[in-house]
Coordinates of C-alpha atoms in Angstrom, one line a residue:
M1 CA 0.0 0.0 0.0
P2 CA 1.5 3.4 -0.9
V3 CA 2.6 5.5 2.1
S4 CA 0.3 8.4 1.2
K5 CA -2.6 6.0 1.3
R6 CA -1.7 4.5 4.5
L7 CA -1.1 7.9 6.1
S8 CA -4.6 9.0 4.8
L9 CA -6.2 5.9 6.5
V10 CA -4.3 6.7 9.7
L11 CA -5.5 10.2 9.9
F12 CA -9.0 9.0 9.0
A13 CA -8.9 6.6 12.1
L14 CA -7.5 9.5 14.2
V15 CA -10.5 11.8 13.0
L16 CA -12.9 9.0 14.0
F17 CA -11.4 8.3 17.3
S18 CA -11.4 12.1 18.2
A19 CA -15.1 12.4 17.2
A20 CA -16.0 9.4 19.3
A21 CA -14.1 10.8 22.3
A22 CA -15.8 14.0 21.8
W23 CA -19.3 12.4 21.9
A24 CA -18.4 10.4 25.0
T25 CA -19.5 11.6 28.5
P26 CA -16.5 12.5 30.8
V27 CA -16.8 11.1 34.3
E28 CA -14.6 11.2 37.3
V29 CA -15.0 8.8 40.2
V30 CA -13.3 8.4 43.6
Q31 CA -13.5 4.8 44.7
P32 CA -12.7 4.1 48.3
L33 CA -10.1 1.3 49.1
E34 CA -11.8 -1.8 50.3
Q35 CA -10.1 -4.5 52.4
G36 CA -9.8 -7.8 50.4
L37 CA -10.1 -6.1 46.9
S38 CA -7.0 -6.4 44.6
P39 CA -6.0 -3.3 42.6
M40 CA -7.7 -4.9 39.6
Q41 CA -10.8 -5.6 41.4
L42 CA -10.8 -1.9 42.8
R43 CA -10.4 -0.6 39.3
A44 CA -13.2 -2.8 38.0
K45 CA -15.5 -1.6 40.6
A46 CA -14.6 2.2 39.8
R47 CA -15.2 1.5 36.2
E48 CA -18.7 0.0 37.0
T49 CA -19.4 3.2 39.1
A50 CA -18.4 5.6 36.3
F51 CA -20.4 3.7 33.8
A52 CA -23.5 4.1 35.9
Q53 CA -22.9 7.8 36.4
A54 CA -22.2 8.3 32.9
V55 CA -25.6 6.6 31.7
F56 CA -27.5 8.5 34.3
Q57 CA -26.0 12.0 33.3
E58 CA -26.8 11.4 29.8
A59 CA -30.4 10.2 30.7
L60 CA -30.9 13.7 32.5
G61 CA -29.5 15.5 29.5
L62 CA -32.0 13.9 27.1
L63 CA -35.0 14.9 29.3
P64 CA -36.7 18.0 28.3
A65 CA -37.0 19.2 32.0
N66 CA -35.7 18.2 35.5
P67 CA -37.6 15.3 36.9
G68 CA -39.0 15.3 40.5
E69 CA -36.9 14.0 43.1
A70 CA -38.7 10.7 43.4
Q71 CA -38.7 10.1 39.8
Q72 CA -35.1 10.9 39.5
V73 CA -34.3 8.5 42.2
K74 CA -36.1 5.6 40.6
L75 CA -34.6 6.4 37.3
H76 CA -31.3 6.3 38.7
E77 CA -32.0 3.0 40.4
Y78 CA -33.3 1.4 37.2
L79 CA -30.4 2.6 35.1
Q80 CA -27.8 1.5 37.9
A81 CA -29.4 -2.0 37.5
H82 CA -29.1 -2.0 33.7
T83 CA -26.1 0.1 33.0
L84 CA -24.3 -2.2 30.6
Q85 CA -27.2 -2.1 28.2
Y86 CA -26.4 1.4 27.4
V87 CA -22.6 1.6 27.5
T88 CA -21.0 1.0 23.9
G89 CA -17.3 1.7 24.9
Y90 CA -15.1 3.8 27.1
Q91 CA -11.5 5.3 27.2
E92 CA -9.3 5.4 30.3
V93 CA -8.2 9.1 30.6
A94 CA -6.4 8.8 34.0
A95 CA -6.0 6.6 37.2
N96 CA -4.5 8.0 40.2
Q97 CA -4.1 5.9 43.3
E98 CA -4.5 8.1 46.4
P99 CA -3.8 7.1 50.1
E100 CA -7.4 6.0 50.6
A101 CA -9.0 5.9 47.1
L102 CA -8.6 5.3 43.5
R103 CA -9.4 8.4 41.4
L104 CA -10.5 7.2 37.9
T105 CA -11.2 9.3 34.9
L106 CA -13.2 7.7 32.0
N107 CA -14.8 8.9 28.7
V108 CA -17.8 6.7 28.5
E109 CA -19.7 6.3 25.1
V110 CA -23.4 5.8 25.8
N111 CA -26.1 4.4 23.4
Q112 CA -28.2 7.6 23.2
R113 CA -30.9 5.8 20.8
A114 CA -31.4 2.9 23.3
L115 CA -31.5 5.3 26.3
R116 CA -33.9 7.7 24.4
E117 CA -36.1 4.8 23.6
L118 CA -36.2 3.6 27.4
L119 CA -37.1 7.3 28.5
R120 CA -39.9 7.3 25.9
S121 CA -41.4 3.8 26.7
C122 CA -41.6 4.5 30.5
G123 CA -42.9 7.9 30.0
A124 CA -40.2 10.0 31.6
A125 CA -39.5 11.8 28.2
F126 CA -43.0 13.2 28.6
T127 CA -43.7 13.6 32.0
A128 CA -40.3 15.0 33.3
G129 CA -41.4 18.2 35.3
R130 CA -45.1 17.5 34.7
P131 CA -46.5 14.2 36.1
L132 CA -49.4 12.3 34.3
A133 CA -52.2 11.3 36.5
F134 CA -53.6 7.8 35.5
D135 CA -55.9 5.1 37.1
L136 CA -54.7 1.5 37.8
R137 CA -57.1 -1.5 37.8
L138 CA -55.7 -4.8 38.9
L139 CA -58.1 -7.5 38.1
S140 CA -55.7 -10.4 39.2
P141 CA -53.4 -10.3 42.3
L142 CA -49.6 -9.5 41.8
T143 CA -46.8 -10.9 43.9
A144 CA -45.2 -8.4 46.2
V145 CA -42.0 -8.3 43.9
E146 CA -44.3 -7.7 40.8
S147 CA -46.2 -4.9 42.6
A148 CA -43.0 -3.3 43.9
R149 CA -41.6 -3.2 40.3
L150 CA -44.7 -1.6 38.7
E151 CA -44.8 0.9 41.5
D152 CA -41.0 1.7 40.7
L153 CA -41.8 1.9 36.9
A154 CA -44.8 4.1 37.5
V155 CA -42.8 6.6 39.6
M156 CA -39.9 6.5 37.1
G157 CA -42.4 7.1 34.3
G158 CA -43.9 10.1 36.1
L159 CA -47.3 8.5 36.5
V160 CA -49.3 9.3 39.5
R161 CA -51.9 6.9 40.5
T162 CA -55.3 8.7 40.7
S163 CA -58.7 7.0 41.1
G164 CA -61.2 7.7 38.3
V165 CA -59.1 9.5 35.7
L166 CA -57.9 8.6 32.3
P167 CA -55.9 7.0 31.0
E168 CA -56.6 3.8 32.8
F169 CA -54.5 0.9 33.0
T170 CA -56.0 -2.5 33.6
L171 CA -53.9 -5.6 34.4
E172 CA -55.1 -9.2 34.5
R173 CA -54.0 -12.8 34.1
G174 CA -54.8 -14.1 30.5
A175 CA -54.4 -17.6 29.2
G176 CA -51.2 -19.6 29.3
N177 CA -49.7 -17.9 32.3
L178 CA -49.7 -14.6 30.3
W179 CA -50.5 -11.1 31.6
K180 CA -53.0 -9.1 29.7
G181 CA -52.8 -5.3 30.0
T182 CA -54.9 -2.5 28.5
I183 CA -54.7 1.2 28.5
R184 CA -58.0 3.1 27.8
S185 CA -57.8 6.9 27.2
V186 CA -60.5 9.2 25.7
S187 CA -59.4 8.7 22.1
A188 CA -58.0 5.2 22.1
Q189 CA -57.5 1.7 23.6
I190 CA -54.5 -0.5 23.2
S191 CA -53.8 -4.1 24.5
D192 CA -51.2 -6.5 24.6
Q193 CA -49.9 -9.6 26.5
A194 CA -46.7 -10.6 28.0
A195 CA -45.4 -13.1 30.6
D196 CA -43.8 -10.4 32.8
P197 CA -46.0 -7.5 33.9
A198 CA -43.0 -5.1 34.1
A199 CA -42.2 -5.8 30.4
L200 CA -46.0 -5.4 29.6
W201 CA -46.0 -2.1 31.4
L202 CA -43.2 -0.6 29.4
T203 CA -44.6 -2.0 26.1
L204 CA -48.0 -0.5 26.6
W205 CA -47.0 2.8 27.9
G206 CA -44.4 3.1 25.2
R207 CA -47.2 2.7 22.7
Y208 CA -49.4 5.2 24.5
F209 CA -47.0 7.8 24.8
A210 CA -46.1 7.4 21.1
G211 CA -49.9 7.7 20.1
H212 CA -50.2 10.8 22.5
S213 CA -47.3 12.7 20.9
S214 CA -48.7 11.9 17.5
A215 CA -52.3 13.2 18.7
A216 CA -50.8 16.4 20.1
S217 CA -49.1 17.2 16.9
A218 CA -52.2 16.4 14.8
A219 CA -54.1 19.1 12.8
G220 CA -56.4 21.3 14.9
K221 CA -55.8 23.1 18.3
V222 CA -54.1 21.8 21.5
L223 CA -55.4 23.6 24.6
R224 CA -53.4 23.3 27.8
V225 CA -55.2 24.8 31.1
S226 CA -53.3 24.8 34.4
G227 CA -53.9 26.0 38.0
W228 CA -56.7 23.8 39.4
F229 CA -56.6 22.7 43.0
S230 CA -58.1 19.3 42.2
P231 CA -59.2 17.0 39.3
D232 CA -62.8 18.2 39.9
G233 CA -62.1 21.6 38.4
V234 CA -60.8 19.8 35.1
A235 CA -64.1 17.7 34.8
E236 CA -66.1 21.0 35.1
F237 CA -64.2 22.7 32.5
D238 CA -64.3 19.9 30.2
R239 CA -68.2 20.2 30.3
V240 CA -67.8 23.9 29.6
L241 CA -65.4 23.4 26.7
R242 CA -67.8 20.9 25.0
G243 CA -70.6 23.3 25.3
I244 CA -68.9 26.2 23.5
G245 CA -70.4 27.1 20.0
G246 CA -67.8 26.9 17.4
V247 CA -65.8 24.1 19.1
Q248 CA -65.9 20.5 18.2
D249 CA -64.3 17.2 18.4
V250 CA -63.1 18.0 21.9
Q251 CA -60.7 15.3 23.4
M252 CA -59.1 15.3 26.8
L253 CA -55.4 14.2 26.1
D254 CA -54.1 14.1 29.7
M255 CA -54.3 15.5 33.2
E256 CA -51.1 16.2 35.2
L257 CA -50.4 16.7 38.9
L258 CA -47.9 19.6 39.2
S259 CA -46.4 21.2 42.2
S260 CA -48.4 24.4 41.1
G261 CA -51.7 22.6 40.9
V262 CA -53.6 20.5 38.3
A263 CA -53.2 20.9 34.6
A264 CA -54.9 19.2 31.6
T265 CA -54.6 19.3 27.9
W266 CA -57.3 19.0 25.2
R267 CA -57.2 18.7 21.5
L268 CA -60.1 20.2 19.5
T269 CA -61.3 21.7 16.3
V270 CA -61.9 25.3 16.4
L271 CA -64.7 26.7 13.9
D272 CA -65.1 30.2 15.6
S273 CA -61.8 31.3 17.2
A274 CA -63.6 34.5 18.6
A275 CA -66.2 32.6 20.4
L276 CA -63.6 30.3 22.0
D277 CA -61.4 33.2 23.0
A278 CA -64.3 35.1 24.5
R279 CA -65.4 32.2 26.8
L280 CA -61.9 31.4 27.8
K281 CA -61.4 35.0 28.9
E282 CA -64.6 34.9 30.8
Y283 CA -64.0 31.7 32.6
L284 CA -60.3 31.3 33.3
P285 CA -58.8 34.4 34.9
S286 CA -61.6 34.5 37.6
R287 CA -60.7 31.3 38.6
G288 CA -56.9 32.0 38.7
L289 CA -56.3 29.5 35.5
T290 CA -53.9 30.1 32.9
Q291 CA -53.9 28.7 29.2
T292 CA -51.8 28.1 26.2
L293 CA -53.6 27.5 22.7
T294 CA -51.3 26.0 19.9
G295 CA -51.9 24.4 16.6
D296 CA -52.8 25.4 12.9

């Protein structure tokens, strides 16, 4: 091979290596010395800690807003248990042995696509900073372990169990030791089966949020109103909205429980913008409610 061609290939490889390093997440961990651990074992443990830290940092960076404390804790716990699914490579930058600890610096390459898919399927990509109320109906008993896993996934996904609201998640045992799950919302119903309730949970919520995202971007208007103290006010306003002349195809997309109060989002077709605007100005300010209206 000619020298010039070999040189070009080397330079190309260096460019690729530099780009990969730039995309990697830099992490520094301080791993305390532990009795009984060899230097190699200590370094391996520090590396595992760095991987988990990098994946969690990357996940937070992919979210549209900062998750609440409980959601952040459960997300961290889940990713810590599944770290290696999201690490595609690493480069050791520095390793310094201190009197009582090992200080290790790594550039960790994280599979952003897989991580983004997890955040979407569990719901965190849509609920960070704005939890979603849902109802849960268990038609068959769960074991303590299964129940705890679903509770953790709900918190991680920013889902707050609230009786009598939509979307509603129904879970029951089906044929052949399979679990059947169904999510029912105002505009759709989706079902599936799986042997593991947790896997079924992620599958169905992933499909729900994918559909919810599509609905919110569909033609028409999307109205978001916030500031209620309880879900009762949302139900009352839903009736008011459906009674406005010049407004049709009203569908409530979701209800969220925020620190500032309850918020809800509707999709609707507006035939008379002036009529809708006048009714909103009459109804909302006197009740301390605020709104945003987006769409075509």
